[in-house]
C-alpha positions as MATLAB code, in Angstrom:
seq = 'XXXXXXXXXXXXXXXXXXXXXXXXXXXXXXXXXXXXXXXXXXXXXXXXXXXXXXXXXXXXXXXXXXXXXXXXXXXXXXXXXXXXXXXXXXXXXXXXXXXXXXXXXXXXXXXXXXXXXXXXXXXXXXXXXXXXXXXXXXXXXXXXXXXXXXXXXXXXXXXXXXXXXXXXXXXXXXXXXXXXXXXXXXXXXXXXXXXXXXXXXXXXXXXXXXXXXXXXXXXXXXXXXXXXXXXXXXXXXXXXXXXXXXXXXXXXXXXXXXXXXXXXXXXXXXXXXXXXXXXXXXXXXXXXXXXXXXXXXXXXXXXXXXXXXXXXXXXXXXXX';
ca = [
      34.477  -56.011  200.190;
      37.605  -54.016  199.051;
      37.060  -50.364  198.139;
      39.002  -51.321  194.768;
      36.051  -53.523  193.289;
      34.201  -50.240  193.012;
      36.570  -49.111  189.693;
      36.263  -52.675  188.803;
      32.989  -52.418  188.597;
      33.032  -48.629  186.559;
      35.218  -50.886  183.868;
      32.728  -53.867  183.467;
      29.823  -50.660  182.849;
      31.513  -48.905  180.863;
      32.532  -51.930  178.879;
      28.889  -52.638  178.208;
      27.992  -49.097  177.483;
      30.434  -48.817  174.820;
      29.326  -52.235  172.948;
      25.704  -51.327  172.775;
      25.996  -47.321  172.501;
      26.641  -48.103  168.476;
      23.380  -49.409  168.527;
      21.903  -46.228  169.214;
      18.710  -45.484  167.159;
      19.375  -48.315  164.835;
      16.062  -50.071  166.338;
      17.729  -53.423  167.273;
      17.467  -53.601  170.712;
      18.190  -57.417  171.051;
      21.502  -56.697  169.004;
      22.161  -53.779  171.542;
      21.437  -56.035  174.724;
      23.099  -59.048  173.308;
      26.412  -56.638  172.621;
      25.806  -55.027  176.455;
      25.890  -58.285  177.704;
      28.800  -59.925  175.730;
      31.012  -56.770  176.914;
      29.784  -56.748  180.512;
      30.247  -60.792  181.155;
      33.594  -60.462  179.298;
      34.988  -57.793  181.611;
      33.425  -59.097  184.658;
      35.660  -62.702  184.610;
      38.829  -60.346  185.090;
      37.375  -58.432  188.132;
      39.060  -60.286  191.706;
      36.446  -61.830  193.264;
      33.660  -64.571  193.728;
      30.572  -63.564  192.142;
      27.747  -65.226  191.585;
      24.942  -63.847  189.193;
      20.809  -63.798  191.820;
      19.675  -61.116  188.962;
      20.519  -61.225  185.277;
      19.287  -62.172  182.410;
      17.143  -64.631  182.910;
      17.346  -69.065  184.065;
      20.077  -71.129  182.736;
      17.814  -72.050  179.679;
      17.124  -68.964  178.739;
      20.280  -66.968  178.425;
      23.810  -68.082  177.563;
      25.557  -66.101  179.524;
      25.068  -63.603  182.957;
      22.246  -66.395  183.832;
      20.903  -66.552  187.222;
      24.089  -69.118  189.202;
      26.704  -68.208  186.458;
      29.913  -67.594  188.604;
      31.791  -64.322  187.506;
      35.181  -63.096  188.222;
      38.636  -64.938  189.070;
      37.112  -66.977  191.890;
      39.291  -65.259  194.687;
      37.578  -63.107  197.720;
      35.052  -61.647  198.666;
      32.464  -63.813  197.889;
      29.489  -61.754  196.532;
      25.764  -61.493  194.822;
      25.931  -59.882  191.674;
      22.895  -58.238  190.315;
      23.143  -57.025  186.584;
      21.144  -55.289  183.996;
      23.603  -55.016  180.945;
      21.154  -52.584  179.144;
      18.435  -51.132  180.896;
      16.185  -49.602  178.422;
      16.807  -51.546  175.394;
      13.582  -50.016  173.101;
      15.250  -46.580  174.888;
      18.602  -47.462  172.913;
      16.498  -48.566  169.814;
      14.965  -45.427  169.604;
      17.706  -43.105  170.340;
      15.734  -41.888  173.695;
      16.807  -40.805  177.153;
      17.787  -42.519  179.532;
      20.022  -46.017  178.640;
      21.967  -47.073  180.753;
      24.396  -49.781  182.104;
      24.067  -51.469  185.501;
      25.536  -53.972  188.172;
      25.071  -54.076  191.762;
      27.136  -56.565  194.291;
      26.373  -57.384  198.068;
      28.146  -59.743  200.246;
      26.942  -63.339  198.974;
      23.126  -63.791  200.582;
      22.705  -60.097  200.788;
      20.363  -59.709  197.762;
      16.962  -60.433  197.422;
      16.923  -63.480  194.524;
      13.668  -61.442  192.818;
      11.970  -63.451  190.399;
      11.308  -62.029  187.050;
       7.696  -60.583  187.831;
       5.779  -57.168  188.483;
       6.957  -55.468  191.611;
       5.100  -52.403  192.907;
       7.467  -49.776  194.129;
       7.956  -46.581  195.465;
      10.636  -44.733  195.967;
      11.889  -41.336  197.507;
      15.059  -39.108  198.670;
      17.137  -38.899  201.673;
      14.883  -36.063  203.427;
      11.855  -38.371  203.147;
      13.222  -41.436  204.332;
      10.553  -42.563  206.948;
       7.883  -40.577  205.867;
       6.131  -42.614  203.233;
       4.347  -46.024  203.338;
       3.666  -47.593  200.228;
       0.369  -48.791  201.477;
      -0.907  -45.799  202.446;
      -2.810  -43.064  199.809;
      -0.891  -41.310  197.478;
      -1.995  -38.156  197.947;
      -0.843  -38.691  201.505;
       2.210  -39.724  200.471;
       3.106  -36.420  198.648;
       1.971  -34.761  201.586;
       4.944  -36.572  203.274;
       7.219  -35.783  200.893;
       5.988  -32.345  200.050;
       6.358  -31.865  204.288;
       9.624  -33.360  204.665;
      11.125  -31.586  201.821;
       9.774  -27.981  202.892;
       7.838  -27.664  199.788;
       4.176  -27.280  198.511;
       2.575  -30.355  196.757;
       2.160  -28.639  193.903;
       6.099  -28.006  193.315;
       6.611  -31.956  193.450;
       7.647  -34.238  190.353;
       6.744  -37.941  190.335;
       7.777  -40.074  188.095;
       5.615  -43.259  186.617;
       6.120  -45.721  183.197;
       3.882  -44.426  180.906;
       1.206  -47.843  181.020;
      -2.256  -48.374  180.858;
      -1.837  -50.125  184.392;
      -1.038  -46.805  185.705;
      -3.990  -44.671  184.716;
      -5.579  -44.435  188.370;
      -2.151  -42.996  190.278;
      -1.583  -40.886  187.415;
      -5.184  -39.738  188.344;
      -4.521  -39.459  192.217;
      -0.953  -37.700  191.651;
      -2.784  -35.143  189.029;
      -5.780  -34.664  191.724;
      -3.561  -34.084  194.552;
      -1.903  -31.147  192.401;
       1.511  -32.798  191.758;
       3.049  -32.878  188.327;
       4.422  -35.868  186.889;
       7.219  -36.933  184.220;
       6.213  -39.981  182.423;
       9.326  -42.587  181.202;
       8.467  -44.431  178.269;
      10.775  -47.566  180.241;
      13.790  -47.795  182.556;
      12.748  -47.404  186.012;
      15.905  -48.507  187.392;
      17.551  -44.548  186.696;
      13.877  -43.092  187.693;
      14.421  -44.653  191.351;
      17.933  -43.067  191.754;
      17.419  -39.854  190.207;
      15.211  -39.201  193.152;
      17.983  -39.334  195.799;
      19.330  -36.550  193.152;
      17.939  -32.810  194.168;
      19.442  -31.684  190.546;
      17.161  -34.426  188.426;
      14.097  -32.610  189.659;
      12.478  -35.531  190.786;
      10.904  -35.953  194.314;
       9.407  -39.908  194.268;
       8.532  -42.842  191.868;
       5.554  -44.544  191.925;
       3.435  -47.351  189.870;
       4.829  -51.200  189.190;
       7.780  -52.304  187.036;
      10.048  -55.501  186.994;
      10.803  -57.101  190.583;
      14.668  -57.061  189.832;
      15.199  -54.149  188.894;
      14.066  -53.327  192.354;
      16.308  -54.728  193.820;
      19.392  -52.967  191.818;
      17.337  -49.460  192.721;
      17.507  -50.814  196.430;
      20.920  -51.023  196.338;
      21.684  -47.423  194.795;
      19.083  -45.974  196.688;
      20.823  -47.672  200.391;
      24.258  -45.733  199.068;
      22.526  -42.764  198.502;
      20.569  -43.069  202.215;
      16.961  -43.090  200.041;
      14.199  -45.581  200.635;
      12.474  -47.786  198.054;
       9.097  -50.144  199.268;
       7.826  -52.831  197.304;
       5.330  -55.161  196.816;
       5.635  -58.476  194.713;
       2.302  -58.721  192.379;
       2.356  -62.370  191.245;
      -0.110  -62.582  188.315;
      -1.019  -66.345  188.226;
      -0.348  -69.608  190.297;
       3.144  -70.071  189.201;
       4.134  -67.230  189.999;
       2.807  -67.016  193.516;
       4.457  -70.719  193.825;
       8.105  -68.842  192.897;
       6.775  -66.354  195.541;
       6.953  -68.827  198.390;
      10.054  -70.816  197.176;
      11.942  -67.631  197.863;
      10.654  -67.840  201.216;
       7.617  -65.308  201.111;
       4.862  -67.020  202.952;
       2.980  -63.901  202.091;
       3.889  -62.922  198.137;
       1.996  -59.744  198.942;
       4.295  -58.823  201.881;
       6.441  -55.325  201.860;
       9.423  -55.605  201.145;
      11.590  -52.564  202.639;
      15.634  -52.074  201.862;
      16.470  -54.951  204.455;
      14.488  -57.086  202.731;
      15.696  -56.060  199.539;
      19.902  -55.688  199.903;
      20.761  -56.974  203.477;
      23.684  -56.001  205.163;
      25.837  -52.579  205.624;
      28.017  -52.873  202.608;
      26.965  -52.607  198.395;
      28.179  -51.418  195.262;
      26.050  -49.566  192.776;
      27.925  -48.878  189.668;
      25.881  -46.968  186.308;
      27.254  -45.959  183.248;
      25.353  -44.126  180.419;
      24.324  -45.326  176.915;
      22.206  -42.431  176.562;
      21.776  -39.139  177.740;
      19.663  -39.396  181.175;
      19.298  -36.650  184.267;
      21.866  -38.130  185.816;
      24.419  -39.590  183.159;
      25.153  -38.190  179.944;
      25.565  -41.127  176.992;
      28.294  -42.638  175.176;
      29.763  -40.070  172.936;
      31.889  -41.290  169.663;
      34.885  -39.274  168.043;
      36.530  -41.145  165.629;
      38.691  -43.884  167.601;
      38.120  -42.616  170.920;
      34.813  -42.609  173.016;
      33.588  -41.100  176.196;
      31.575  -42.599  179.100;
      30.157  -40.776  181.797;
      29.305  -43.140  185.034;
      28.505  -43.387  188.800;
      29.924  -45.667  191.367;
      28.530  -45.617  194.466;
      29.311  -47.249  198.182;
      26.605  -47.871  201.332;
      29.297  -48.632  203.889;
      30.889  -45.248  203.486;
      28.162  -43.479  201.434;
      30.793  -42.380  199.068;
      29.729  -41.216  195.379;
      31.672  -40.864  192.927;
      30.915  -39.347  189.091;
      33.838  -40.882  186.701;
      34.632  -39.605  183.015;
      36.497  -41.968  180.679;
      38.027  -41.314  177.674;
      38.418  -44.520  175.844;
      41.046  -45.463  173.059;
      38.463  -47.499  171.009;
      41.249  -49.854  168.749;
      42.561  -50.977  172.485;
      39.911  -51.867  174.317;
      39.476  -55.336  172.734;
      42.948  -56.642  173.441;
      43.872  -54.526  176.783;
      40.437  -53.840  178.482;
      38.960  -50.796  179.861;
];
């Protein structure tokens, strides 16, 4: 892949970030996502390559546009898997809470896991404890790993977990094992990274969330040299039946990062809606806006933070 699709890629977020950031506490999220996702499929048929969408919005029948097999982009080279999530945390948006934001991911075409739209169980950690952690294994042994491997005391950890009902017994076992814990009302996606981030305070995510958002965490997480685990938790027939079509034998399998984004070479790009950890949100001032984003490489590990300053009255006719 060139090195150029990576400011591509900060256009098509930010282009999505600025159509749903008016949205902002108006509580419409389906107004806010269908504006995200408007923006980001507009911008994405003028970015030079061969895309084709394995996560988005949902089947063919479902959504009319950034559907799982739409092709994006002029059609030229490199040939890629696109992975999308125009607005993750649309009842964040709704509400005017932290942590909206804007996100695509790209691999070489076959590199990404085709998740289907179903509970995943995941954990994820930081660089340091890369190796250290088994998502099978107890989790107060796992925060002994990552307590260890980050030269701290359990009790100076922060794990982060959806605030659910399904989650009551690890909140339990992280509160028994002395850890503290930051609870997200929804987007999981920015919870993953943020612990590859020493500055967001948080040390590993734990607890189930949707299967494709996984996979764009995988892909941040591989640029930033983390480690997310999974497990698929198909909750009826059919879904166990979409399991195996994907070519799990075992839906209840591990998945680790090569299972998840193949390959050397990704491209993780974020923009804020809201004010998160890691991104601050969309802010308005009269005909101009400003995004704050993150674009993000595995083959060279590069990272880059990008502020834009938008001329709002242009960006219709003359892009991003």
């Amino acid at each position: 892949m060139e090195r150029s699709l990576t400011l591509e890629l900060v256009r098509v977020t930010e282009a999505a970030a600025l159509a749903s950031a008016s949205w902002m506490g108006l509580g419409k999220k389906d107004e806010a996502d269908d504006a995200a996702t408007t923006a980001m499929r507009n911008e994405f048929m003028k970015v030079p390559m061969d895309g084709v969408v394995v996560i988005g919005e949902g089947e063919m029948d479902e959504a009319p546009m950034l559907y799982i097999g739409e092709r994006l982009g002029q059609g030229v080279a490199p040939a890629v898997d696109v992975a999308v999530d125009p607005l993750e945390g649309t009842n964040i948006l709704a509400k005017g809470t932290w942590g909206a934001i804007s996100v695509i991911a790209i691999a070489d075409r076959g590199n990404l896991l085709h998740a289907p739209d179903m509970y995943m169980e995941k954990m994820a950690v930081g660089p340091k404890a890369v190796g250290k952690v088994d998502i099978n294994a107890p989790v107060r042994d796992n925060l002994k790993a990552v307590a260890q491997a980050q030269g701290k005391d359990i009790s100076d950890l922060v794990a982060i977990v959806l605030d659910r009902d399904r989650h009551s017994k690890v909140i339990h076992e992280i509160r028994e094992a002395g850890a503290r814990i930051r609870l997200i009302s929804d987007g999981d996606v920015a919870a993953a990274i943020n612990t590859a981030f020493p500055d967001t305070g948080v040390d590993i995510l734990f607890g189930s969330g949707g299967a494709p958002e996984g996979v764009l965490a995988a892909v941040a997480l591989k640029c930033l040299g983390g480690e997310i685990q999974g497990k698929l938790l198909p909750q009826n027939e059919e879904e166990i039946k979409r399991c195996v079509k994907m070519g799990l034998t075992n839906p209840h399998q591990v998945l680790f990062m090569d299972d998840l984004v193949k390959g050397d070479d990704a491209i993780f790009a974020a923009t804020g809606v809201t004010d998160g950890e890691l991104l601050k949100g969309v802010r308005f001032q009269g005909t101009r806006a400003t995004t704050n984003s993150v674009v993000m490489r595995a083959k060279t590990g590069t990272v880059r933070f990008i502020e834009g300053n938008h001329r709002l009255e242009r960006n219709s006719s003359n892009g991003l």
